[in-house]
Coordinates of C-alpha atoms and ligand atoms in Angstrom, one line a residue:
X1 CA 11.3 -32.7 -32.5
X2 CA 10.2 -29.8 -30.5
X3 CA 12.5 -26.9 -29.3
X4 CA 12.3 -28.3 -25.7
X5 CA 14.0 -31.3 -27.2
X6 CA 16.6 -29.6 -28.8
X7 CA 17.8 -27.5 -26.2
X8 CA 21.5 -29.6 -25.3
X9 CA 20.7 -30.2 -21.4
X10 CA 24.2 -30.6 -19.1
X11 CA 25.9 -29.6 -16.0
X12 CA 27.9 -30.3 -13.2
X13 CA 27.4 -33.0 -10.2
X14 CA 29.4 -32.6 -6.5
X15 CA 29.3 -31.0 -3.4
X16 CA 29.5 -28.7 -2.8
X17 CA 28.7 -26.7 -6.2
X18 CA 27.3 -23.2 -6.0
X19 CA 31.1 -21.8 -6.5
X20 CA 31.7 -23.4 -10.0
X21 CA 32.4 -21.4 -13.0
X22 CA 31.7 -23.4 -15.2
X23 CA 28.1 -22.6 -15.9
X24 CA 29.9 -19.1 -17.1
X25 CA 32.0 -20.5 -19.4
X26 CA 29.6 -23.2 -21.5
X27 CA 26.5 -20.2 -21.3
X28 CA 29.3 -17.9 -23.1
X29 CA 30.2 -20.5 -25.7
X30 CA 26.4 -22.0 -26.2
X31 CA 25.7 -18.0 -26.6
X32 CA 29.2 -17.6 -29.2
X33 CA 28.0 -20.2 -30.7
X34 CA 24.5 -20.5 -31.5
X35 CA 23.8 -23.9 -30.0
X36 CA 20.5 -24.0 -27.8
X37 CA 21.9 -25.4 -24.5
X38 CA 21.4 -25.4 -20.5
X39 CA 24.3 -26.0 -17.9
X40 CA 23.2 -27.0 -14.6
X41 CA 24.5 -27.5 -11.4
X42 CA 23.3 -30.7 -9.2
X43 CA 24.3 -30.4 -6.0
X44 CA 24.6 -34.4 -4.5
X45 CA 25.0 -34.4 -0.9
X46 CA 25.4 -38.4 -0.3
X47 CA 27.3 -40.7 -2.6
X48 CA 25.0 -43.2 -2.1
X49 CA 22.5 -40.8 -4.0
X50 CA 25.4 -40.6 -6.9
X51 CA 24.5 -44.0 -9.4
X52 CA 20.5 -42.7 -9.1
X53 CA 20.9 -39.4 -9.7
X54 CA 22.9 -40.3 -13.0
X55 CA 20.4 -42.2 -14.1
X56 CA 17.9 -39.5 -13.4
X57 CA 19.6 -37.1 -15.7
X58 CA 20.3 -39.9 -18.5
X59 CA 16.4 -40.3 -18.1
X60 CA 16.0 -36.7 -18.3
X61 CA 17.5 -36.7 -22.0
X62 CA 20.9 -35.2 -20.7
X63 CA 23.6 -34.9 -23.0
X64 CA 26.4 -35.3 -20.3
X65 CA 27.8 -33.5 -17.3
X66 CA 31.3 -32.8 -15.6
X67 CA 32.4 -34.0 -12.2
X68 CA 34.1 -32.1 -9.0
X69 CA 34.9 -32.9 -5.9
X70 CA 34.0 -35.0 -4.2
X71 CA 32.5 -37.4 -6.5
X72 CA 35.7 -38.0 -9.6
X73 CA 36.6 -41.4 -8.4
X74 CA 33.4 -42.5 -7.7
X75 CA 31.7 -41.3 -11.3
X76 CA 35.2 -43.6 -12.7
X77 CA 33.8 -46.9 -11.3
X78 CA 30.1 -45.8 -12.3
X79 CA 31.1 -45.3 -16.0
X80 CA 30.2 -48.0 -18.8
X81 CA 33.8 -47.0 -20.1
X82 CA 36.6 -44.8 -19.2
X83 CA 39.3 -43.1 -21.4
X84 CA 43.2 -43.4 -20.9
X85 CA 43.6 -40.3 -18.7
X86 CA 40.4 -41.3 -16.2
X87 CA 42.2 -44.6 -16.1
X88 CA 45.3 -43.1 -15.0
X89 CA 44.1 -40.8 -12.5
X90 CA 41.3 -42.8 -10.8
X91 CA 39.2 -39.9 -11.4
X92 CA 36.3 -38.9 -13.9
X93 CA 35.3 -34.8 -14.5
X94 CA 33.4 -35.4 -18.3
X95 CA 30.6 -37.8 -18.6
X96 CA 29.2 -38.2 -22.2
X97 CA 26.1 -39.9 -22.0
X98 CA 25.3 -42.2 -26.0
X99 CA 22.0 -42.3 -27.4
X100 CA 22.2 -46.1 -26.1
X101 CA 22.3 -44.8 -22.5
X102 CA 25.9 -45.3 -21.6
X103 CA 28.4 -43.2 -19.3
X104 CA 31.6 -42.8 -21.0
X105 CA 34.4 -40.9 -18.8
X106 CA 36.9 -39.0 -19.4
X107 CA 39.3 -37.0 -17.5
X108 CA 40.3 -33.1 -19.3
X109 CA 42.3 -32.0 -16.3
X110 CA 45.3 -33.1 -18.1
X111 CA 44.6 -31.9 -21.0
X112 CA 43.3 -28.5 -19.6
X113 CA 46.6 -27.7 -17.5
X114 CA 49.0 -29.1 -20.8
X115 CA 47.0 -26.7 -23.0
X116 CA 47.2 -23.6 -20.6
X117 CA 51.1 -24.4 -20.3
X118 CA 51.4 -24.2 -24.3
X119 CA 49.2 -21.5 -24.7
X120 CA 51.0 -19.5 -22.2
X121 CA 54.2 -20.1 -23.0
X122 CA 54.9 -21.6 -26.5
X123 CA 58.3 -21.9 -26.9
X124 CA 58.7 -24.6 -24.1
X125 CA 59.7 -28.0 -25.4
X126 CA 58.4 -30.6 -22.8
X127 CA 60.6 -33.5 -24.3
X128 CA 63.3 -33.9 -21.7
X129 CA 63.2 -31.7 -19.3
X130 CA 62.6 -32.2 -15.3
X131 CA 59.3 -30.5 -13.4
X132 CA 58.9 -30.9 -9.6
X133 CA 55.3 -31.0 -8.7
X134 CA 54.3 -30.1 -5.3
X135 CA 51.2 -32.1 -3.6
X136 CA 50.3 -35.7 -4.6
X137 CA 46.0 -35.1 -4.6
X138 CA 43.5 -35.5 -7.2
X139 CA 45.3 -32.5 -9.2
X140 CA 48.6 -33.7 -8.7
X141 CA 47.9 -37.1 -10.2
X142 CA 46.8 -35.1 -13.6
X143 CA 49.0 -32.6 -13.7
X144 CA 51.9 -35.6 -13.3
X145 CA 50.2 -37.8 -16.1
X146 CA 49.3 -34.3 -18.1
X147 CA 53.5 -33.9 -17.6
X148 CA 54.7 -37.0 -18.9
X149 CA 52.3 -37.7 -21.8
X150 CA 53.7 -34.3 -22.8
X151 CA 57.4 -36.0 -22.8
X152 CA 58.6 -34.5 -19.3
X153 CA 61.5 -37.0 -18.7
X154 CA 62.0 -36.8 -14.9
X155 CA 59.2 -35.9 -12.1
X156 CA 60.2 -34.7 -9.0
X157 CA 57.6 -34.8 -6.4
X158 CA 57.1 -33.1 -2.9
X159 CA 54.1 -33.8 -1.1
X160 CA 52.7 -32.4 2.9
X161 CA 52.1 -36.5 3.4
X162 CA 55.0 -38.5 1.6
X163 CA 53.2 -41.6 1.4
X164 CA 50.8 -40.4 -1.5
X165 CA 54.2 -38.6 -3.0
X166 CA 55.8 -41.6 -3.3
X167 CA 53.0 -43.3 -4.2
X168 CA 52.4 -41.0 -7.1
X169 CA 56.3 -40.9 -8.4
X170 CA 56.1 -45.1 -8.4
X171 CA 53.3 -44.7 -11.0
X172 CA 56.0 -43.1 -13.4
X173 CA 59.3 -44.5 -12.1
X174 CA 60.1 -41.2 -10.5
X175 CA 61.0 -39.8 -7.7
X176 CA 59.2 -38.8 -4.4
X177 CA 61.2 -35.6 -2.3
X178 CA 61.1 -34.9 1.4
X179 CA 58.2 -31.9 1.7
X180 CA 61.0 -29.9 3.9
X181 CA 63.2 -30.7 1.3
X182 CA 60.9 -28.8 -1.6
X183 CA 62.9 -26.0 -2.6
X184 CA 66.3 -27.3 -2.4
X185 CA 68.7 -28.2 -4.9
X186 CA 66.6 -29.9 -7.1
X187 CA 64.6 -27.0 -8.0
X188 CA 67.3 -25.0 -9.6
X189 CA 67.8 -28.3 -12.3
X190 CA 63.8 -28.1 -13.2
X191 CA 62.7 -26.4 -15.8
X192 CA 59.1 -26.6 -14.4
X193 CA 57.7 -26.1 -11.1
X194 CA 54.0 -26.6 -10.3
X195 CA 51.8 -26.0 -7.2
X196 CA 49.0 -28.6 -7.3
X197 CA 48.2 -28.0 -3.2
X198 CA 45.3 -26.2 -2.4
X199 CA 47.6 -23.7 -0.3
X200 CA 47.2 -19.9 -1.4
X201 CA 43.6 -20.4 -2.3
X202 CA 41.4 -17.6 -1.5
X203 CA 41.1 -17.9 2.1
X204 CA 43.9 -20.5 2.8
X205 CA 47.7 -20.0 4.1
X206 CA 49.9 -19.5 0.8
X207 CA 52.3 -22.0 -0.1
X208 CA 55.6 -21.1 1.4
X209 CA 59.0 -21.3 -1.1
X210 CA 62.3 -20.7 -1.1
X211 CA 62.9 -20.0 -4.7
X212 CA 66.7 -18.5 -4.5
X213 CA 67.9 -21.5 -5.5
X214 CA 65.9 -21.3 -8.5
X215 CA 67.5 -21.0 -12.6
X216 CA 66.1 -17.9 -14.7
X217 CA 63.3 -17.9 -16.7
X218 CA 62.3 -21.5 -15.0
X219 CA 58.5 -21.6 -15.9
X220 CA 56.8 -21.4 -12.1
X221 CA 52.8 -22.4 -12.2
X222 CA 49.9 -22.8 -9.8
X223 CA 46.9 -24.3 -10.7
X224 CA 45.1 -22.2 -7.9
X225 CA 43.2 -19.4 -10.0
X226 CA 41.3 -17.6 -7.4
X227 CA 43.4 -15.2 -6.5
X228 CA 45.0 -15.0 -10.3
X229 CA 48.4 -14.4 -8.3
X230 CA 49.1 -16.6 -5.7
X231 CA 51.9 -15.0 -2.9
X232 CA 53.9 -18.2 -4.5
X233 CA 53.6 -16.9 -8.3
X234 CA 54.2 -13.3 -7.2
X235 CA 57.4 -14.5 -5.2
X236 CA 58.5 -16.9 -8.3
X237 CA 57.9 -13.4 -10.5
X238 CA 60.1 -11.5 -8.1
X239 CA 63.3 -14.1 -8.8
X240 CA 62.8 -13.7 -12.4
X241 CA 60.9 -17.0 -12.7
X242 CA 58.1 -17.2 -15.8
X243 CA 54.4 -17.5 -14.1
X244 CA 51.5 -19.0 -15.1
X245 CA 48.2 -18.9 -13.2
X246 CA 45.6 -21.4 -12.4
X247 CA 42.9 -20.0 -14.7
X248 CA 43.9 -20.7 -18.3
X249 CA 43.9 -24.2 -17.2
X250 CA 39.9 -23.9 -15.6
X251 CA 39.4 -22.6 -18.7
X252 CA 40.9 -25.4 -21.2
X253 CA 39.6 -28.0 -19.5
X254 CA 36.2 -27.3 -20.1
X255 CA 37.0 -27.6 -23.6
X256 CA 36.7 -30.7 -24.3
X257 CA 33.4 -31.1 -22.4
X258 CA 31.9 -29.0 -24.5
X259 CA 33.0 -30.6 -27.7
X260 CA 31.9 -33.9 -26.6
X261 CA 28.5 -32.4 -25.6
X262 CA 27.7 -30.4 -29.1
X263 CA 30.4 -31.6 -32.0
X264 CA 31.8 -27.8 -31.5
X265 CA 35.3 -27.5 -30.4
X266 CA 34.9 -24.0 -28.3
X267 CA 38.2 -21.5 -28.2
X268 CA 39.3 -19.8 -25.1
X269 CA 39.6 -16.2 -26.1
X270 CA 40.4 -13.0 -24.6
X271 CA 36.7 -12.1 -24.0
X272 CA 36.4 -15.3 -22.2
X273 CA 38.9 -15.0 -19.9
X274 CA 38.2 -11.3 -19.1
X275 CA 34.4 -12.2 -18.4
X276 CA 35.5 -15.2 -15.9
X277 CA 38.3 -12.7 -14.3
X278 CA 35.7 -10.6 -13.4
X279 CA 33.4 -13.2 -11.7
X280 CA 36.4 -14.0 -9.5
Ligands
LIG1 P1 42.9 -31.8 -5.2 O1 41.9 -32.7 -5.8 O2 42.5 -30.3 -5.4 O3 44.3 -32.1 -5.6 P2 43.2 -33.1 -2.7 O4 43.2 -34.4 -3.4 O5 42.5 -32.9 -1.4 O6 42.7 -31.9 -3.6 O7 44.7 -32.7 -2.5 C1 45.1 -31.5 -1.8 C2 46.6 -31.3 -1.9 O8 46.9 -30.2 -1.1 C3 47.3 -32.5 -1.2 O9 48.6 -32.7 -1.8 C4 47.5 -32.0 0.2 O10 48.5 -32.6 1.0 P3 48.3 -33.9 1.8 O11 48.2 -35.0 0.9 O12 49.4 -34.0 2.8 O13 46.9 -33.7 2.5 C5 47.8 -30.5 -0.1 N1 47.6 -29.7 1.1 C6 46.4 -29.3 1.6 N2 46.6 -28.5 2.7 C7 48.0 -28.5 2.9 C8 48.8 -27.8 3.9 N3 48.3 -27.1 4.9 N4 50.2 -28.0 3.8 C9 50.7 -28.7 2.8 N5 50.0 -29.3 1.8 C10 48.6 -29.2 1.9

């Protein structure tokens, strides 16, 4: 084998792409690591192009590649096989591509937001407790399935169009709020609330809440990262709420893709974090 061979070749597929972070984050760990590897990113522009263009880069010797918007659903029905979270969700973010040629999905978002949640804060037991979730998108439905394969017991969940939240809270025998009625009573019996809406991203209008109805110390989190603070964690820090930002979950659910691509199961240190802070 030459070198050229070894060199573990991956990246990311969607459109649009040139914002990802994630070439960042596997370049650190191939570098922390010693493994000889390349992340690219493909931007796609049609779906029609999608079921080609994965071929291409199985042709190509690719190891695998992640997914983003818009393409997770699609890359789902493309797979050979998909694993109990991309089932789920409907959606796909890790392809690992066998030396036999096939595309087996998986979905980490669930795993990445669960992992930044325990990681940030411990101590919190999921089994039992009640989380409201507000939005009902692509995040949403792995953030809810994230929730309840962690033991949450009761999903509350408050979405801009109710359809999809009702929707969403059928899947788990839950139930599906008014969005006016989002911060009303049933916020000060969760123990979790979580922003899965695109609102307060850089450039967007912020979420707005009415957390005075909120118990201490509930745990308040956003998956937004960019900015680390949303105006909705800053105002869930000002009622005494516990806050966790978007990035530790960016950052956990890479994880997993990385593993599958090189057998080594990469940590998410300080120096990590701290080098994709200051990309942001
Ligand atoms: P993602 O994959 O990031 O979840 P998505 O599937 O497009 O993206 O979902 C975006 C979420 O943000 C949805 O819950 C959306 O609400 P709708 O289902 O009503 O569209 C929510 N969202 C986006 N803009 C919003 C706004 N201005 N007000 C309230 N919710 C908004």
């Amino acid at each position: 084998m030459t070198a050229q061979n070894q060199t573990i070749r991956t990246g990311l597929i969607g459109h649009p792409v040139g914002h990802s972070l994630s070439p960042q984050i596997h370049e650190y760990w191939f570098g922390k690591y010693g493994v000889s590897g390349r992340y690219s990113l493909i931007d796609i522009k049609e779906a029609n192009d999608l079921a080609a263009s994965m071929r291409s880069l199985r042709d190509e010797g690719w190891r695998g590649f992640n997914v983003t918007v818009p393409y997770k659903q699609d890359v789902a029905a493309l797979c050979d096989e998909v694993d109990g979270a991309a089932a789920a969700t409907g959606a796909v973010n890790l392809v690992t591509i066998t030396p036999e040629g096939r595309f087996l999905g998986k979905n980490t978002d669930a795993y990445g937001f669960i992992q930044s949640l325990k990681e940030e804060v411990p101590s919190f037991s999921f089994a039992g407790k009640a989380a409201l979730v507000l939005g009902a998108g692509g995040a949403a439905r792995a953030v809810c399935y994230g929730l309840k394969q962690a033991g949450i017991e009761k999903l509350y969940i408050a979405n801009r169009t109710e359809e999809k939240a009702a929707a969403l809270a059928a899947n788990y025998g839950d139930t599906a709020l008014a969005w006016a009625a989002r911060d009303g009573a049933v916020a000060g019996g969760c123990d979790l609330v979580v922003n899965t809406t695109t609102l307060g991203l850089g450039g967007h209008e912020s979420l707005e809440y009415d957390f005075s109805g909120i118990k201490e110390n509930t745990i308040v989190c956003d998956i937004v990262y960019n900015p680390l603070e949303t105006r909705f964690l800053q105002s869930a820090r000002h009622r005494g709420c516990f806050v966790v930002g978007g990035l530790g979950m960016l950052l956990h659910q890479a994880r997993p893709s990385f593993y599958a691509w090189t057998g080594v199961w990469p940590e998410v240190s300080g120096v990590l974090r701290k080098k994709i802070e200051g990309l942001l």
